[in-house]
Amino acid sequence: MKKTSLLLALAGAATAASAQVPDASIKLNIYANYFSQQTGRTTIRLYDTLGHVSTVGLRLRTDLGFQVYAAQKFQIIPHGGDPDQLDEYYVESPGNWVVGKQYLPFGAGSLFHESALAVRSDISITSLELPVSVAACDAGPGRQLGVVARVGDHI
Protein backbone atom coordinates (compact mmCIF):
# COMPACT_ATOMS: atom_id res chain seq x y z
CA MET A 1 0.00 0.00 0.00
CA LYS A 2 2.87 2.35 0.82
CA LYS A 3 4.42 1.75 -2.61
CA THR A 4 1.17 2.50 -4.39
CA SER A 5 0.73 5.71 -2.37
CA LEU A 6 4.29 6.74 -3.19
CA LEU A 7 3.71 6.10 -6.88
CA LEU A 8 0.51 8.13 -6.89
CA ALA A 9 2.26 10.98 -5.08
CA LEU A 10 5.09 10.94 -7.63
CA ALA A 11 2.60 10.90 -10.50
CA GLY A 12 0.73 13.81 -8.92
CA ALA A 13 3.94 15.79 -8.47
CA ALA A 14 4.95 15.16 -12.08
CA THR A 15 1.50 16.26 -13.26
CA ALA A 16 1.51 19.43 -11.16
CA ALA A 17 5.02 20.35 -12.31
CA SER A 18 4.19 19.97 -15.99
CA ALA A 19 1.22 22.43 -16.07
CA GLN A 20 -0.55 20.18 -18.58
CA VAL A 21 -2.29 16.86 -18.36
CA PRO A 22 0.31 14.13 -18.97
CA ASP A 23 0.10 11.79 -21.93
CA ALA A 24 -1.04 8.41 -20.60
CA SER A 25 -0.63 4.99 -22.16
CA ILE A 26 -1.47 1.48 -21.03
CA LYS A 27 0.88 -1.44 -21.66
CA LEU A 28 -0.29 -5.05 -21.56
CA ASN A 29 2.12 -8.02 -21.68
CA ILE A 30 0.62 -11.51 -21.66
CA TYR A 31 2.82 -14.57 -21.21
CA ALA A 32 0.29 -17.39 -20.95
CA ASN A 33 1.69 -20.88 -20.48
CA TYR A 34 -0.20 -24.19 -20.52
CA PHE A 35 1.59 -26.69 -18.28
CA SER A 36 0.79 -30.40 -18.17
CA GLN A 37 2.38 -32.99 -15.88
CA GLN A 38 2.50 -36.75 -16.47
CA THR A 39 0.24 -37.31 -13.48
CA GLY A 40 -2.57 -35.66 -15.41
CA ARG A 41 -2.52 -32.34 -13.59
CA THR A 42 -2.68 -29.34 -15.92
CA THR A 43 -2.49 -25.65 -15.16
CA ILE A 44 -2.50 -22.38 -17.01
CA ARG A 45 0.13 -19.97 -15.75
CA LEU A 46 0.43 -16.28 -16.51
CA TYR A 47 4.24 -16.39 -16.74
CA ASP A 48 6.58 -18.25 -19.07
CA THR A 49 9.35 -20.76 -18.38
CA LEU A 50 12.00 -18.00 -18.38
CA GLY A 51 10.26 -16.05 -15.61
CA HIS A 52 8.66 -13.32 -17.71
CA VAL A 53 5.42 -12.39 -15.94
CA SER A 54 2.20 -11.09 -17.46
CA THR A 55 1.67 -7.45 -16.50
CA VAL A 56 -0.52 -4.44 -17.04
CA GLY A 57 1.18 -1.08 -16.79
CA LEU A 58 0.43 2.63 -16.89
CA ARG A 59 2.91 5.19 -18.26
CA LEU A 60 2.49 8.94 -17.79
CA ARG A 61 4.62 11.30 -19.90
CA THR A 62 4.86 14.99 -19.05
CA ASP A 63 5.60 17.80 -21.49
CA LEU A 64 8.91 18.33 -19.64
CA GLY A 65 10.05 14.86 -20.76
CA PHE A 66 9.73 13.00 -17.46
CA GLN A 67 7.95 9.64 -17.29
CA VAL A 68 6.26 7.77 -14.45
CA TYR A 69 5.62 4.06 -14.94
CA ALA A 70 3.95 1.38 -12.83
CA ALA A 71 3.24 -2.24 -13.77
CA GLN A 72 1.37 -4.89 -11.79
CA LYS A 73 1.75 -8.66 -12.18
CA PHE A 74 -1.26 -10.80 -12.99
CA GLN A 75 0.27 -13.75 -11.12
CA ILE A 76 3.21 -14.06 -8.75
CA ILE A 77 5.61 -16.91 -9.52
CA PRO A 78 5.46 -19.41 -6.63
CA HIS A 79 8.82 -19.68 -4.83
CA GLY A 80 10.17 -16.94 -7.14
CA GLY A 81 12.64 -14.28 -6.16
CA ASP A 82 10.17 -11.37 -6.17
CA PRO A 83 7.11 -11.74 -3.91
CA ASP A 84 5.89 -8.19 -4.68
CA GLN A 85 2.67 -7.77 -6.71
CA LEU A 86 4.09 -4.65 -8.38
CA ASP A 87 6.58 -5.63 -11.07
CA GLU A 88 8.00 -2.17 -11.80
CA TYR A 89 7.43 1.40 -10.63
CA TYR A 90 9.78 4.24 -11.39
CA VAL A 91 10.29 7.86 -12.38
CA GLU A 92 12.51 8.46 -15.40
CA SER A 93 14.22 11.10 -17.44
CA PRO A 94 14.56 9.03 -20.65
CA GLY A 95 18.16 8.55 -21.70
CA ASN A 96 19.49 10.08 -18.46
CA TRP A 97 18.34 8.43 -15.23
CA VAL A 98 15.74 6.09 -13.72
CA VAL A 99 14.81 5.85 -10.00
CA GLY A 100 12.57 3.11 -8.59
CA LYS A 101 11.90 -0.60 -8.97
CA GLN A 102 13.15 -1.62 -12.41
CA TYR A 103 14.84 -4.39 -14.36
CA LEU A 104 18.59 -4.21 -14.02
CA PRO A 105 20.78 -3.61 -17.10
CA PHE A 106 22.26 -7.10 -17.31
CA GLY A 107 22.48 -8.84 -20.68
CA ALA A 108 19.38 -9.06 -22.85
CA GLY A 109 17.06 -9.61 -19.87
CA SER A 110 16.35 -13.21 -20.88
CA LEU A 111 18.47 -15.16 -18.40
CA PHE A 112 18.52 -12.79 -15.42
CA HIS A 113 15.05 -11.27 -15.27
CA GLU A 114 14.36 -9.76 -11.84
CA SER A 115 13.44 -6.25 -10.90
CA ALA A 116 15.03 -4.41 -7.97
CA LEU A 117 14.93 -1.00 -6.31
CA ALA A 118 17.67 0.87 -8.10
CA VAL A 119 19.08 4.16 -9.32
CA ARG A 120 20.28 3.87 -12.92
CA SER A 121 22.07 6.25 -15.23
CA ASP A 122 22.44 5.83 -18.98
CA ILE A 123 25.43 7.56 -20.52
CA SER A 124 27.26 7.38 -23.82
CA ILE A 125 30.97 7.40 -24.51
CA THR A 126 30.79 9.78 -27.45
CA SER A 127 34.24 9.13 -28.89
CA LEU A 128 33.39 5.43 -29.29
CA GLU A 129 29.62 5.86 -29.70
CA LEU A 130 29.21 3.27 -26.95
CA PRO A 131 26.18 3.28 -24.61
CA VAL A 132 26.83 2.51 -20.93
CA SER A 133 24.25 1.78 -18.21
CA VAL A 134 25.24 1.83 -14.53
CA ALA A 135 22.83 0.96 -11.70
CA ALA A 136 23.13 0.80 -7.92
CA CYS A 137 20.50 -1.52 -6.45
CA ASP A 138 19.17 -2.91 -3.18
CA ALA A 139 16.28 -5.35 -3.48
CA GLY A 140 16.28 -6.47 0.14
CA PRO A 141 17.57 -9.47 2.10
CA GLY A 142 18.62 -12.42 -0.05
CA ARG A 143 18.21 -10.50 -3.30
CA GLN A 144 20.28 -8.16 -5.48
CA LEU A 145 22.56 -5.67 -3.77
CA GLY A 146 25.42 -3.72 -5.33
CA VAL A 147 26.39 -2.08 -8.59
CA VAL A 148 25.63 -3.40 -12.06
CA ALA A 149 27.01 -2.06 -15.34
CA ARG A 150 26.41 -2.90 -18.97
CA VAL A 151 28.48 -1.64 -21.88
CA GLY A 152 26.76 -1.72 -25.28
CA ASP A 153 23.18 -2.26 -26.41
CA HIS A 154 21.06 -5.02 -24.94
CA ILE A 155 19.71 -6.08 -28.33
XYZ file of N, CA, C and O in Angstrom:
620
model
N 0.819 -1.192 0.000
C 0.000 0.000 0.000
C 0.858 1.247 0.000
O 0.538 2.221 -0.665
N 1.986 1.205 0.755
C 2.869 2.351 0.822
C 3.467 2.643 -0.548
O 3.621 3.795 -0.930
N 3.812 1.573 -1.295
C 4.420 1.754 -2.607
C 3.429 2.372 -3.579
O 3.793 3.229 -4.369
N 2.191 1.951 -3.511
C 1.166 2.505 -4.392
C 0.936 3.973 -4.056
O 0.814 4.808 -4.955
N 0.907 4.313 -2.775
C 0.733 5.709 -2.365
C 1.897 6.561 -2.833
O 1.709 7.683 -3.303
N 3.113 6.020 -2.724
C 4.295 6.737 -3.186
C 4.224 6.977 -4.688
O 4.510 8.076 -5.162
N 3.818 5.967 -5.425
C 3.713 6.098 -6.879
C 2.677 7.144 -7.258
O 2.915 7.976 -8.135
N 1.538 7.146 -6.595
C 0.508 8.134 -6.889
C 0.976 9.542 -6.537
O 0.680 10.505 -7.255
N 1.732 9.674 -5.453
C 2.263 10.984 -5.078
C 3.269 11.481 -6.109
O 3.259 12.651 -6.491
N 4.124 10.569 -6.604
C 5.088 10.944 -7.635
C 4.386 11.322 -8.929
O 4.772 12.286 -9.597
N 3.359 10.584 -9.288
C 2.596 10.903 -10.496
C 1.907 12.253 -10.350
O 1.874 13.055 -11.286
N 1.375 12.528 -9.170
C 0.729 13.814 -8.921
C 1.718 14.964 -8.984
O 1.430 16.021 -9.539
N 2.915 14.750 -8.430
C 3.944 15.793 -8.471
C 4.393 16.057 -9.902
O 4.586 17.206 -10.299
N 4.537 14.990 -10.681
C 4.945 15.159 -12.080
C 3.867 15.893 -12.863
O 4.149 16.734 -13.718
N 2.611 15.593 -12.568
C 1.500 16.256 -13.255
C 1.437 17.732 -12.879
O 1.272 18.590 -13.745
N 1.579 18.041 -11.604
C 1.511 19.434 -11.157
C 2.670 20.250 -11.710
O 2.514 21.415 -12.061
N 3.841 19.631 -11.825
C 5.015 20.347 -12.312
C 4.935 20.625 -13.808
O 5.541 21.549 -14.309
N 4.190 19.836 -14.532
C 4.186 19.972 -15.986
C 3.210 21.018 -16.492
O 3.320 21.448 -17.632
N 2.221 21.415 -15.721
C 1.224 22.426 -16.075
C 0.265 21.972 -17.160
O -0.564 22.740 -17.599
N 0.395 20.756 -17.626
C -0.546 20.178 -18.583
C -0.845 18.758 -18.154
O -0.085 18.138 -17.430
N -1.941 18.238 -18.652
C -2.292 16.861 -18.364
C -1.278 15.953 -19.058
O -0.988 16.146 -20.236
N -0.688 14.990 -18.341
C 0.310 14.132 -18.972
C -0.318 13.197 -20.003
O -1.505 12.875 -19.932
N 0.497 12.777 -20.937
C 0.101 11.793 -21.929
C 0.140 10.431 -21.246
O 1.159 10.046 -20.679
N -0.960 9.709 -21.277
C -1.043 8.414 -20.603
C -1.151 7.298 -21.621
O -1.799 7.438 -22.660
N -0.503 6.175 -21.316
C -0.625 4.987 -22.164
C -0.666 3.749 -21.272
O -0.094 3.734 -20.185
N -1.346 2.740 -21.752
C -1.470 1.475 -21.031
C -0.704 0.410 -21.793
O -0.813 0.313 -23.011
N 0.073 -0.376 -21.055
C 0.878 -1.439 -21.656
C 0.416 -2.773 -21.090
O 0.288 -2.932 -19.879
N 0.179 -3.726 -21.968
C -0.292 -5.051 -21.559
C 0.646 -6.104 -22.135
O 0.833 -6.167 -23.350
N 1.268 -6.906 -21.270
C 2.124 -8.021 -21.677
C 1.498 -9.308 -21.159
O 1.314 -9.462 -19.951
N 1.193 -10.226 -22.055
C 0.615 -11.508 -21.656
C 1.584 -12.628 -22.025
O 1.965 -12.766 -23.184
N 1.982 -13.385 -21.030
C 2.818 -14.567 -21.213
C 2.046 -15.765 -20.655
O 2.312 -16.219 -19.552
N 1.083 -16.245 -21.401
C 0.289 -17.386 -20.948
C 1.043 -18.669 -21.261
O 1.690 -18.797 -22.299
N 0.956 -19.638 -20.345
C 1.685 -20.883 -20.484
C 0.791 -22.023 -20.007
O 0.305 -22.017 -18.878
N 0.579 -23.006 -20.871
C -0.202 -24.193 -20.521
C 0.783 -25.265 -20.089
O 1.673 -25.647 -20.840
N 0.646 -25.748 -18.849
C 1.595 -26.692 -18.278
C 0.877 -27.985 -17.928
O -0.133 -27.978 -17.229
N 1.408 -29.102 -18.423
C 0.792 -30.403 -18.172
C 1.835 -31.360 -17.615
O 2.919 -31.511 -18.174
N 1.493 -32.008 -16.496
C 2.384 -32.987 -15.880
C 1.942 -34.385 -16.260
O 0.796 -34.610 -16.675
N 2.825 -35.374 -16.112
C 2.504 -36.749 -16.468
C 1.414 -37.338 -15.575
O 0.728 -38.264 -15.969
N 1.260 -36.793 -14.395
C 0.235 -37.306 -13.482
C -1.164 -36.869 -13.886
O -2.137 -37.222 -13.239
N -1.269 -36.087 -14.934
C -2.569 -35.660 -15.413
C -2.974 -34.279 -14.962
O -3.989 -33.753 -15.392
N -2.193 -33.674 -14.084
C -2.519 -32.340 -13.595
C -2.091 -31.292 -14.625
O -0.952 -31.293 -15.078
N -2.994 -30.406 -14.975
C -2.677 -29.341 -15.921
C -3.028 -27.989 -15.297
O -3.969 -27.884 -14.515
N -2.236 -27.003 -15.656
C -2.492 -25.654 -15.158
C -2.186 -24.647 -16.260
O -1.399 -24.909 -17.163
N -2.814 -23.509 -16.141
C -2.501 -22.382 -17.005
C -1.835 -21.346 -16.122
O -2.383 -20.943 -15.095
N -0.626 -20.947 -16.522
C 0.134 -19.973 -15.748
C 0.250 -18.685 -16.545
O 0.304 -18.713 -17.772
N 0.299 -17.572 -15.855
C 0.430 -16.277 -16.507
C 1.871 -15.775 -16.432
O 2.132 -14.602 -16.216
N 2.819 -16.693 -16.615
C 4.241 -16.394 -16.743
C 4.853 -17.511 -17.572
O 4.308 -18.613 -17.666
N 5.980 -17.226 -18.228
C 6.585 -18.248 -19.072
C 7.696 -18.983 -18.338
O 7.989 -18.704 -17.172
N 8.334 -19.928 -19.009
C 9.353 -20.764 -18.379
C 10.638 -19.998 -18.063
O 11.451 -20.466 -17.288
N 10.827 -18.820 -18.664
C 12.005 -17.998 -18.378
C 11.752 -16.961 -17.287
O 12.609 -16.142 -16.991
N 10.566 -16.960 -16.706
C 10.263 -16.050 -15.606
C 9.695 -14.709 -16.023
O 9.613 -13.802 -15.202
N 9.315 -14.553 -17.279
C 8.658 -13.316 -17.709
C 7.205 -13.377 -17.251
O 6.487 -14.314 -17.592
N 6.775 -12.389 -16.491
C 5.421 -12.386 -15.939
C 4.487 -11.529 -16.785
O 4.909 -10.576 -17.435
N 3.214 -11.889 -16.784
C 2.199 -11.088 -17.455
C 1.914 -9.862 -16.599
O 1.739 -9.977 -15.383
N 1.865 -8.691 -17.239
C 1.666 -7.448 -16.499
C 0.724 -6.509 -17.239
O 0.523 -6.638 -18.447
N 0.183 -5.586 -16.478
C -0.519 -4.443 -17.037
C 0.136 -3.214 -16.418
O 0.401 -3.180 -15.213
N 0.458 -2.238 -17.274
C 1.177 -1.078 -16.788
C 0.583 0.226 -17.273
O -0.128 0.269 -18.283
N 0.878 1.286 -16.552
C 0.432 2.628 -16.893
C 1.652 3.531 -16.962
O 2.452 3.577 -16.034
N 1.804 4.253 -18.082
C 2.911 5.186 -18.260
C 2.346 6.586 -18.450
O 1.441 6.800 -19.256
N 2.862 7.529 -17.673
C 2.486 8.935 -17.788
C 3.704 9.716 -18.273
O 4.776 9.620 -17.667
N 3.547 10.480 -19.348
C 4.623 11.304 -19.896
C 4.239 12.770 -19.761
O 3.159 13.166 -20.179
N 5.134 13.560 -19.204
C 4.864 14.993 -19.054
C 5.477 15.746 -20.228
O 6.334 15.222 -20.943
N 5.052 16.986 -20.403
C 5.599 17.795 -21.491
C 7.042 18.219 -21.214
O 7.740 18.670 -22.108
N 7.518 18.046 -19.979
C 8.914 18.329 -19.643
C 9.831 17.163 -19.979
O 11.046 17.273 -19.862
N 9.258 16.022 -20.364
C 10.047 14.863 -20.755
C 10.168 13.782 -19.707
O 10.727 12.725 -19.966
N 9.658 14.018 -18.496
C 9.729 12.996 -17.458
C 8.646 11.945 -17.678
O 7.602 12.228 -18.257
N 8.918 10.726 -17.191
C 7.952 9.638 -17.292
C 7.793 8.968 -15.935
O 8.763 8.828 -15.192
N 6.570 8.567 -15.642
C 6.262 7.772 -14.454
C 5.640 6.488 -14.964
O 4.750 6.519 -15.816
N 6.122 5.348 -14.465
C 5.624 4.061 -14.944
C 5.361 3.139 -13.763
O 6.140 3.105 -12.806
N 4.267 2.405 -13.834
C 3.949 1.379 -12.834
C 3.329 0.191 -13.551
O 2.484 0.363 -14.427
N 3.772 -1.013 -13.184
C 3.239 -2.241 -13.773
C 2.943 -3.241 -12.665
O 3.737 -3.411 -11.738
N 1.796 -3.899 -12.780
C 1.375 -4.893 -11.792
C 1.326 -6.262 -12.446
O 0.895 -6.409 -13.588
N 1.763 -7.275 -11.699
C 1.754 -8.656 -12.185
C 0.340 -9.228 -12.105
O -0.409 -8.924 -11.179
N -0.003 -10.071 -13.070
C -1.261 -10.805 -12.992
C -1.139 -11.981 -12.033
O -2.098 -12.352 -11.377
N 0.048 -12.588 -11.983
C 0.270 -13.749 -11.125
C 1.705 -13.727 -10.622
O 2.636 -13.500 -11.389
N 1.879 -13.969 -9.339
C 3.214 -14.058 -8.755
C 3.734 -15.470 -8.958
O 2.999 -16.451 -8.770
N 5.000 -15.593 -9.322
C 5.609 -16.909 -9.522
C 5.834 -17.553 -8.158
O 6.518 -16.970 -7.306
N 5.256 -18.742 -7.927
C 5.456 -19.411 -6.629
C 6.941 -19.718 -6.397
O 7.627 -20.182 -7.297
N 7.429 -19.443 -5.221
C 8.822 -19.680 -4.831
C 9.785 -18.882 -5.711
O 10.937 -19.254 -5.862
N 9.321 -17.799 -6.304
C 10.172 -16.940 -7.135
C 10.954 -15.972 -6.271
O 10.773 -15.879 -5.058
N 11.801 -15.208 -6.898
C 12.642 -14.277 -6.157
C 11.943 -12.991 -5.764
O 12.389 -12.301 -4.865
N 10.836 -12.645 -6.430
C 10.166 -11.369 -6.171
C 8.732 -11.604 -5.709
O 7.854 -11.881 -6.521
N 8.467 -11.490 -4.407
C 7.113 -11.738 -3.907
C 6.176 -10.535 -4.041
O 5.014 -10.607 -3.666
N 6.662 -9.418 -4.579
C 5.891 -8.188 -4.682
C 4.900 -8.267 -5.845
O 5.236 -8.746 -6.923
N 3.680 -7.775 -5.649
C 2.674 -7.771 -6.707
C 3.005 -6.737 -7.787
O 2.675 -6.924 -8.949
N 3.678 -5.649 -7.394
C 4.086 -4.650 -8.379
C 5.395 -5.091 -9.023
O 6.380 -5.343 -8.342
N 5.404 -5.176 -10.343
C 6.580 -5.631 -11.075
C 7.597 -4.509 -11.219
O 8.776 -4.694 -10.964
N 7.137 -3.335 -11.643
C 8.000 -2.175 -11.804
C 7.245 -0.925 -11.380
O 6.036 -0.843 -11.550
N 7.963 0.060 -10.862
C 7.434 1.399 -10.631
C 8.634 2.333 -10.533
O 9.559 2.093 -9.775
N 8.641 3.339 -11.376
C 9.784 4.238 -11.388
C 9.433 5.582 -12.005
O 8.420 5.742 -12.675
N 10.329 6.543 -11.758
C 10.292 7.864 -12.376
C 11.545 7.933 -13.241
O 12.617 7.494 -12.826
N 11.410 8.507 -14.442
C 12.507 8.456 -15.400
C 12.653 9.756 -16.181
O 11.665 10.414 -16.507
N 13.874 10.091 -16.453
C 14.216 11.098 -17.441
C 14.849 10.301 -18.575
O 16.022 9.917 -18.478
N 14.094 9.972 -19.625
C 14.564 9.034 -20.654
C 15.948 9.383 -21.212
O 16.215 10.518 -21.581
N 16.806 8.371 -21.207
C 18.162 8.546 -21.699
C 19.125 9.109 -20.681
O 20.322 9.208 -20.942
N 18.627 9.490 -19.485
C 19.485 10.075 -18.461
C 19.522 9.248 -17.178
O 20.568 8.744 -16.801
N 18.373 9.133 -16.497
C 18.337 8.428 -15.225
C 16.972 7.783 -15.000
O 15.975 8.188 -15.591
N 16.963 6.787 -14.130
C 15.738 6.085 -13.717
C 15.870 5.799 -12.223
O 16.906 5.304 -11.777
N 14.811 6.107 -11.443
C 14.808 5.854 -10.002
C 13.545 5.083 -9.649
O 12.443 5.518 -9.966
N 13.709 3.914 -9.012
C 12.570 3.105 -8.585
C 12.825 1.632 -8.840
O 13.950 1.216 -9.123
N 11.784 0.840 -8.741
C 11.898 -0.598 -8.975
C 11.897 -0.826 -10.480
O 10.949 -0.452 -11.170
N 12.956 -1.463 -10.974
C 13.154 -1.623 -12.408
C 13.959 -2.880 -12.687
O 14.524 -3.475 -11.783
N 13.998 -3.275 -13.948
C 14.843 -4.392 -14.356
C 16.260 -3.884 -14.537
O 16.484 -2.826 -15.123
N 17.201 -4.623 -13.998
C 18.593 -4.205 -14.020
C 19.198 -4.384 -15.410
O 18.823 -5.296 -16.142
N 20.158 -3.524 -15.777
C 20.776 -3.610 -17.101
C 21.817 -4.724 -17.138
O 23.020 -4.493 -17.008
N 21.358 -5.949 -17.294
C 22.256 -7.097 -17.311
C 21.893 -7.965 -18.503
O 20.818 -8.568 -18.535
N 22.728 -8.023 -19.496
C 22.481 -8.842 -20.678
C 21.234 -8.394 -21.425
O 20.865 -7.225 -21.422
N 20.574 -9.353 -22.053
C 19.377 -9.058 -22.845
C 18.108 -9.145 -22.009
O 17.016 -8.938 -22.512
N 18.228 -9.497 -20.728
C 17.057 -9.613 -19.871
C 16.354 -10.943 -20.011
O 15.254 -11.125 -19.508
N 16.978 -11.903 -20.681
C 16.345 -13.209 -20.881
C 16.738 -14.213 -19.813
O 15.926 -15.007 -19.373
N 17.997 -14.189 -19.383
C 18.474 -15.158 -18.403
C 18.288 -14.656 -16.977
O 17.813 -15.364 -16.105
N 18.645 -13.415 -16.736
C 18.525 -12.793 -15.417
C 17.416 -11.765 -15.530
O 17.607 -10.704 -16.103
N 16.235 -12.100 -15.027
C 15.052 -11.271 -15.269
C 14.336 -10.973 -13.954
O 13.268 -11.492 -13.678
N 14.978 -10.155 -13.097
C 14.357 -9.763 -11.843
C 14.453 -8.259 -11.694
O 15.442 -7.650 -12.069
N 13.411 -7.690 -11.126
C 13.436 -6.252 -10.895
C 13.909 -5.980 -9.472
O 13.764 -6.808 -8.584
N 14.496 -4.794 -9.281
C 15.032 -4.411 -7.975
C 14.913 -2.907 -7.814
O 14.864 -2.170 -8.800
N 14.870 -2.444 -6.567
C 14.927 -1.005 -6.308
C 16.319 -0.535 -6.702
O 17.317 -1.070 -6.212
N 16.373 0.444 -7.596
C 17.675 0.869 -8.104
C 17.650 2.308 -8.584
O 16.591 2.873 -8.857
N 18.836 2.861 -8.692
C 19.078 4.155 -9.325
C 19.981 3.852 -10.509
O 21.062 3.281 -10.338
N 19.526 4.196 -11.707
C 20.280 3.872 -12.919
C 20.558 5.131 -13.717
O 19.724 6.030 -13.793
N 21.724 5.151 -14.346
C 22.075 6.251 -15.231
C 22.539 5.673 -16.563
O 23.324 4.723 -16.590
N 22.049 6.244 -17.637
C 22.437 5.828 -18.976
C 23.299 6.938 -19.571
O 22.853 8.077 -19.682
N 24.523 6.589 -19.935
C 25.435 7.559 -20.522
C 25.976 6.993 -21.828
O 25.758 5.820 -22.148
N 26.673 7.821 -22.561
C 27.264 7.381 -23.818
C 28.686 7.894 -23.904
O 28.951 9.065 -23.639
N 29.595 6.998 -24.261
C 30.971 7.400 -24.506
C 31.000 7.886 -25.954
O 30.972 7.082 -26.888
N 30.995 9.195 -26.129
C 30.788 9.776 -27.453
C 31.905 9.469 -28.434
O 31.649 9.297 -29.619
N 33.135 9.389 -27.972
C 34.242 9.133 -28.895
C 34.149 7.735 -29.513
O 34.589 7.517 -30.634
N 33.551 6.797 -28.785
C 33.389 5.431 -29.291
C 31.952 5.116 -29.702
O 31.681 4.020 -30.179
N 31.044 6.064 -29.473
C 29.615 5.855 -29.703
C 29.141 4.574 -29.019
O 28.480 3.722 -29.599
N 29.488 4.467 -27.736
C 29.214 3.270 -26.954
C 28.292 3.600 -25.787
O 28.657 4.390 -24.911
N 27.074 3.027 -25.743
C 26.179 3.285 -24.609
C 26.606 2.492 -23.365
O 27.033 1.348 -23.463
N 26.479 3.140 -22.205
C 26.833 2.513 -20.931
C 25.690 2.749 -19.950
O 25.202 3.861 -19.824
N 25.267 1.686 -19.261
C 24.254 1.783 -18.206
C 24.879 1.331 -16.898
O 25.487 0.264 -16.837
N 24.715 2.140 -15.862
C 25.236 1.826 -14.534
C 24.083 1.948 -13.551
O 23.350 2.938 -13.569
N 23.919 0.943 -12.683
C 22.830 0.958 -11.701
C 23.349 0.520 -10.335
O 24.141 -0.414 -10.241
N 22.893 1.202 -9.302
C 23.126 0.798 -7.918
C 21.792 0.298 -7.394
O 20.776 0.974 -7.525
N 21.782 -0.923 -6.843
C 20.503 -1.523 -6.454
C 20.559 -2.120 -5.054
O 21.618 -2.465 -4.539
N 19.365 -2.243 -4.466
C 19.171 -2.908 -3.182
C 17.749 -3.444 -3.174
O 16.797 -2.690 -2.988
N 17.604 -4.740 -3.405
C 16.284 -5.352 -3.484
C 15.860 -6.022 -2.185
O 14.834 -6.678 -2.145
N 16.653 -5.892 -1.146
C 16.280 -6.466 0.138
C 17.082 -7.708 0.470
O 17.928 -8.149 -0.309
N 16.813 -8.301 1.641
C 17.574 -9.465 2.101
C 17.459 -10.648 1.137
O 16.379 -10.995 0.681
N 18.593 -11.245 0.810
C 18.615 -12.420 -0.049
C 18.431 -12.123 -1.526
O 18.306 -13.047 -2.324
N 18.391 -10.867 -1.898
C 18.211 -10.499 -3.301
C 19.353 -9.588 -3.751
O 20.329 -9.434 -3.041
N 19.210 -8.955 -4.886
C 20.277 -8.157 -5.478
C 20.694 -6.990 -4.584
O 19.853 -6.306 -4.033
N 22.001 -6.783 -4.520
C 22.565 -5.667 -3.771
C 23.902 -5.349 -4.401
O 24.735 -6.228 -4.578
N 24.131 -4.096 -4.781
C 25.415 -3.724 -5.327
C 25.293 -2.826 -6.549
O 24.314 -2.112 -6.719
N 26.307 -2.893 -7.389
C 26.388 -2.077 -8.590
C 26.453 -2.985 -9.803
O 27.182 -3.977 -9.819
N 25.679 -2.646 -10.816
C 25.630 -3.404 -12.065
C 25.932 -2.438 -13.202
O 25.465 -1.306 -13.194
N 26.712 -2.892 -14.176
C 27.009 -2.061 -15.340
C 26.911 -2.890 -16.604
O 27.220 -4.085 -16.592
N 26.471 -2.252 -17.661
C 26.414 -2.899 -18.974
C 27.006 -1.934 -19.975
O 26.632 -0.758 -20.031
N 27.894 -2.432 -20.814
C 28.477 -1.644 -21.882
C 27.940 -2.179 -23.198
O 28.028 -3.384 -23.467
N 27.333 -1.320 -24.003
C 26.758 -1.722 -25.277
C 25.261 -1.843 -25.190
O 24.641 -1.714 -24.125
N 24.635 -2.076 -26.344
C 23.183 -2.255 -26.412
C 22.789 -3.617 -25.892
O 23.574 -4.561 -25.926
N 21.561 -3.736 -25.438
C 21.063 -5.022 -24.938
C 20.311 -5.800 -26.002
O 19.640 -6.768 -25.716
N 20.424 -5.418 -27.234
C 19.709 -6.082 -28.331
C 20.415 -7.340 -28.737
O 21.576 -7.456 -28.797
